[in-house]
XYZ file of C-alpha atoms in Angstrom:
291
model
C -63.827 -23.481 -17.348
C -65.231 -20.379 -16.927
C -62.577 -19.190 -14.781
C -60.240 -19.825 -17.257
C -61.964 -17.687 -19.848
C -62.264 -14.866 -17.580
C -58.314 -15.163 -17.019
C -57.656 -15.335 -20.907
C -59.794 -12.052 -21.509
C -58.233 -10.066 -18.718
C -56.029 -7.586 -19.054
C -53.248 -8.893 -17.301
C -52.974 -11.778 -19.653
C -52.716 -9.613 -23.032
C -50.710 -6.901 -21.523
C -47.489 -6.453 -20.186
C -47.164 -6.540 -16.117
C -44.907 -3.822 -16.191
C -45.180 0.126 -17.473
C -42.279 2.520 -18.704
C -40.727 4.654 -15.867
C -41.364 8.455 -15.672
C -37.795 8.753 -16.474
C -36.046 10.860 -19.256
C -33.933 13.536 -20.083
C -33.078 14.522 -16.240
C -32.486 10.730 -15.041
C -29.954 10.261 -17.980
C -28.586 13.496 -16.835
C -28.355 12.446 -13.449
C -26.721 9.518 -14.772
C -23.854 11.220 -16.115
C -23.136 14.058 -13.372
C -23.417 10.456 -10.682
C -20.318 9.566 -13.294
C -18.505 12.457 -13.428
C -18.671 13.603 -9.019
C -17.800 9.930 -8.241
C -14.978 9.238 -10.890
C -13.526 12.780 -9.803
C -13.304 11.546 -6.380
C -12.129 8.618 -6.826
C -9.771 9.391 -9.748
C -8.351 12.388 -7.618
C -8.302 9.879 -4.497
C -6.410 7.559 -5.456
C -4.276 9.654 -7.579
C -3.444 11.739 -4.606
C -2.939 8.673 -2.313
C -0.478 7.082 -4.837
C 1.721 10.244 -6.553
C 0.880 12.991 -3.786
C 3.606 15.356 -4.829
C 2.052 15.401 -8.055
C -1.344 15.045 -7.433
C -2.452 16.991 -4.303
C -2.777 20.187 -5.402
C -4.768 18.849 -8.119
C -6.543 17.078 -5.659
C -7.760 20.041 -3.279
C -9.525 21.706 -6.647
C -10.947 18.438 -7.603
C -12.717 17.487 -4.336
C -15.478 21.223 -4.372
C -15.858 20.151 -8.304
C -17.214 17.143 -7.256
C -19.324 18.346 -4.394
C -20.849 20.636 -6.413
C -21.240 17.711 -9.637
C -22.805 15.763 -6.605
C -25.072 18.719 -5.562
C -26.675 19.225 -8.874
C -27.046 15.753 -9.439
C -29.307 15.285 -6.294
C -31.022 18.491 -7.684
C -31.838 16.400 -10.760
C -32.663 13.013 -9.049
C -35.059 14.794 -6.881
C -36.616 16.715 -9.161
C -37.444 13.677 -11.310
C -39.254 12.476 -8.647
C -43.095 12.300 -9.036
C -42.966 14.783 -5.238
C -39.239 16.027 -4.560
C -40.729 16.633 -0.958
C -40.900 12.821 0.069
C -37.014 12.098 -1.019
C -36.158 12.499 2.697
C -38.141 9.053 3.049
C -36.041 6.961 1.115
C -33.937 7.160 4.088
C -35.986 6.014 6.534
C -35.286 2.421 5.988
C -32.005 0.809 5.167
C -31.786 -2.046 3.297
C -28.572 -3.216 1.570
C -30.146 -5.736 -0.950
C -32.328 -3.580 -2.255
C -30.307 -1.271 -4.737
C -32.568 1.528 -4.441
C -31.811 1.936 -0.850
C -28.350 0.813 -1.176
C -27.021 3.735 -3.507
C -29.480 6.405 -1.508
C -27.788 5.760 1.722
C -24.221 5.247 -0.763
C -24.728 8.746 -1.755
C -25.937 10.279 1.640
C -22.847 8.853 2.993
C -20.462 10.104 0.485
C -21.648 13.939 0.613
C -20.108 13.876 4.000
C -16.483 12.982 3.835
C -16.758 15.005 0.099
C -17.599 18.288 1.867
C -15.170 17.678 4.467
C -12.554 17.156 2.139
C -13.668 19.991 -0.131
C -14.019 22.166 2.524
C -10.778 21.997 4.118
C -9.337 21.758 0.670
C -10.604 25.482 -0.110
C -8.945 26.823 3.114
C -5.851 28.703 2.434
C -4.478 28.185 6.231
C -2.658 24.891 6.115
C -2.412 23.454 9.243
C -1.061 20.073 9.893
C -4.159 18.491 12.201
C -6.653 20.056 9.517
C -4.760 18.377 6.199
C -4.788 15.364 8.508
C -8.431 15.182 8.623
C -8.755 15.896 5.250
C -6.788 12.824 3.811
C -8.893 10.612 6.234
C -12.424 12.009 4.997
C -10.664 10.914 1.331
C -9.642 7.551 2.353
C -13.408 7.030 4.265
C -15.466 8.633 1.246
C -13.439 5.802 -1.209
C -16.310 2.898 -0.507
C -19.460 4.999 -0.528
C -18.072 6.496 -3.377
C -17.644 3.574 -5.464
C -20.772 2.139 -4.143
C -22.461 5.180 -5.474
C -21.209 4.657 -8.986
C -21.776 0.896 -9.222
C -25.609 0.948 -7.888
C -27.398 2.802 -11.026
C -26.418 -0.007 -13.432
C -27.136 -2.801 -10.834
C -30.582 -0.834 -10.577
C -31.504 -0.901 -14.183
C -30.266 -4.374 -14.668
C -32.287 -5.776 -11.314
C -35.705 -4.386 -12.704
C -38.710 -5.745 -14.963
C -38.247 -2.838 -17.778
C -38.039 -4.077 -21.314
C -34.501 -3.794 -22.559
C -33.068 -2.789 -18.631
C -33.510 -6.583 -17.138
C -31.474 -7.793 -19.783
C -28.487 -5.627 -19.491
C -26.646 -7.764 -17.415
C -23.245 -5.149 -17.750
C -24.725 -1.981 -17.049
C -23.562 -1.737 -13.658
C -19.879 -2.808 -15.200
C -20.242 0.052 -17.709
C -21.310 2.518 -15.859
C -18.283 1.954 -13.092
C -15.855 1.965 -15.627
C -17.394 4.951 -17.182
C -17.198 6.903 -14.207
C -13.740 5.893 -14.220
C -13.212 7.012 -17.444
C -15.136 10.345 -16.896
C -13.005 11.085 -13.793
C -9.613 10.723 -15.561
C -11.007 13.203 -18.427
C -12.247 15.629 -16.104
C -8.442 15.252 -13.832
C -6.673 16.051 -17.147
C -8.908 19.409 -18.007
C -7.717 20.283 -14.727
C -3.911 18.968 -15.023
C -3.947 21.283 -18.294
C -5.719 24.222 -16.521
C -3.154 24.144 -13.965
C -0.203 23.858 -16.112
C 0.653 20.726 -14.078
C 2.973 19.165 -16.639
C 3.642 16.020 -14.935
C -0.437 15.394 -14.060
C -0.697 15.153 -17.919
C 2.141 12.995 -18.719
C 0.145 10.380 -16.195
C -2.783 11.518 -16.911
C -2.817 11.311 -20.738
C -2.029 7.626 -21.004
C -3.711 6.374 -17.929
C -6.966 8.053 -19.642
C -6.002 6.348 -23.590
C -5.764 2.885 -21.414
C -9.224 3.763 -19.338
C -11.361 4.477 -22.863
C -9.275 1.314 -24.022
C -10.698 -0.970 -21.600
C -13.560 1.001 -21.471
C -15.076 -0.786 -25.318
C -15.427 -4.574 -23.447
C -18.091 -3.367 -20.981
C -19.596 -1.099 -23.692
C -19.498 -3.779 -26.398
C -20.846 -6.392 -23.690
C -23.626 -4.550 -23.217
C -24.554 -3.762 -26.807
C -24.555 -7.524 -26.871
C -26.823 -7.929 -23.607
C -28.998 -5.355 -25.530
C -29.285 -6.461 -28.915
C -32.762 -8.121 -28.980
C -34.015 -5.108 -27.851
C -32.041 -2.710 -29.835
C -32.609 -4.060 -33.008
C -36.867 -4.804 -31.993
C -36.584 -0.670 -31.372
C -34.361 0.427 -33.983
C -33.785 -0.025 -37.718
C -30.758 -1.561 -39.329
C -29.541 2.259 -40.704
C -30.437 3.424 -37.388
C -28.795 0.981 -35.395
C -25.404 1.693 -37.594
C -25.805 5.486 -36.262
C -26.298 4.577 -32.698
C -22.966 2.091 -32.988
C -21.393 5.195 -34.906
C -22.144 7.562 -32.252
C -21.336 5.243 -28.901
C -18.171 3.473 -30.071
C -16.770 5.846 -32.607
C -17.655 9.150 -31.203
C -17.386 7.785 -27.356
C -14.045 5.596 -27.806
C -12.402 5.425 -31.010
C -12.390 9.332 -31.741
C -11.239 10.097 -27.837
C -8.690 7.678 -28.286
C -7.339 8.483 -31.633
C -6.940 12.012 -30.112
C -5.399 11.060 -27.523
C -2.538 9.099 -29.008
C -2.052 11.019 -32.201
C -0.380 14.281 -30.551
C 0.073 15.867 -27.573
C -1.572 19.281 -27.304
C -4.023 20.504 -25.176
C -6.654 20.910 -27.920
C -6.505 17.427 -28.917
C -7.182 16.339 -25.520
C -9.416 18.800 -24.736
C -11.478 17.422 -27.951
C -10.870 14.309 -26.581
C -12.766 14.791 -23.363
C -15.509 16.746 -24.846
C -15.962 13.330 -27.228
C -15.831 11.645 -24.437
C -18.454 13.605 -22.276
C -21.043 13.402 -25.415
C -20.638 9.393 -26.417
C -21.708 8.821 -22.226
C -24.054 10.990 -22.391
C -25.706 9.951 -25.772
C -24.834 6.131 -24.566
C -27.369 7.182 -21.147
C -30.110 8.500 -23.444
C -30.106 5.428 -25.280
C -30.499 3.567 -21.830
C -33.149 5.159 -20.587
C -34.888 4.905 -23.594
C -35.462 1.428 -24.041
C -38.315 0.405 -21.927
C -40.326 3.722 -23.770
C -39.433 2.556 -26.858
C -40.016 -1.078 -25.769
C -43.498 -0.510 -24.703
């Protein structure tokens, strides 16, 4: 009896198990740049594997973007780190069922076939044995690159955080998004370029990406809604759908369609870039405002 007094008045019975993260501003950052250097690849990838005599030009300036994307998103994830010295030691141990470990080693292995291919890409020699190597570093860096935008939403959704545990589509939002972020950043670069027939694909392909884009998106604000409306008030919770689906889809897409000149889609893209980015704020925000 007494024992069971003791365990009433402790604190682990009155409190929650669990604590909020040290993570803010830079983690949703890093959130967004992991989008945008592994939709680029991919997006330029398979774009260049599919319509090369469209796309590989394209390609060869898309593949140092990325690198350096990647770059300053490790700056980011290791600087959120409670001691950016011991990141090395998240290598020491692989283990494919743990997420953490899965995307560190996804990452570690991507930044090699994306400098390879970004390298070569920025050489103005063109030699047939040296483009060869460069389309198989693209086709190698595909997997790793894919498994590096997948694992921060399987992450989230794996843990014990308020709000995260319950967000059973994160990882399927945040894959398409990088998708979606990708496409965007391939048609700033199809209009930079002049590349005519890049934007003719590009343009729709990206209209269809934020289109399919809302299920995940809308999945997840369902996933999320206990927590969302515990954390937020009714007005506020009409700005936050405002701002996500009608400044991160609706807006984009309505641009997108309406006409075809470049301001429109550049406005487009820059909608798109600040709904994922607001969208990741939210995110990491829940288990703070949870606790």
């Amino acid at each position: 009896m007494q024992t069971d007094t003791r365990l009433q008045t402790s604190n682990y019975a009155t409190k929650p198990v669990t604590k909020a993260p040290a993570w803010h501003g830079l983690v949703a950052w890093d959130m967004l740049l992991n989008g945008m250097t592994t939709g680029l690849f991919l997006v330029a990838a398979i774009s260049e594997l599919t319509v090369p005599d469209v796309f590989t030009s394209l390609a060869k300036i898309a593949y140092p973007i990325a690198l350096v994307l990647l770059l300053v998103d490790l700056l980011f994830l290791v600087f959120d780190l409670g001691d950016p010295l011991r990141f090395h030691h998240m290598l020491r141990v692989f283990k494919p069922s743990a997420p953490m470990s899965f995307g560190t080693w996804c990452l570690t292995i991507y930044s090699v076939p994306l400098t390879v291919a970004a390298a070569i890409s920025l050489l103005t020699v063109e030699w047939t044995t040296l483009e060869t190597v460069r389309r198989v570093a693209v086709l190698i860096g595909l997997l790793p690159a894919l498994g590096s935008a997948v694992y921060k939403g399987v992450l989230g959704s794996t843990s014990s955080q308020p709000g995260w545990k319950d967000a059973r589509w994160l990882g399927g939002y945040l894959t398409n998004s990088a998708f979606v972020l990708g496409c965007a950043e391939m048609l700033v670069l199809s209009l930079w370029m002049n590349n005519a027939s890049a934007v003719a694909i590009l343009r729709p392909a990206l209209a269809l990406l934020v289109v399919l884009n809302l299920l995940p998106l809308c999945l997840l604000g369902f996933d999320l809604r206990t927590t969302l409306s515990r954390i937020y008030s009714r007005r506020e919770l009409y700005g936050v759908g405002a701002l996500s689906v009608g400044g991160g889809v609706l807006v984009p897409l309505c641009l997108l369609l309406i006409a075809g000149s470049s301001l429109f889609m550049l406005s487009a893209v820059t909608f798109i870039l600040l709904g994922s980015l607001f969208i990741r704020f939210v995110i990491i925000r829940l288990p703070h405002a949870s606790a």
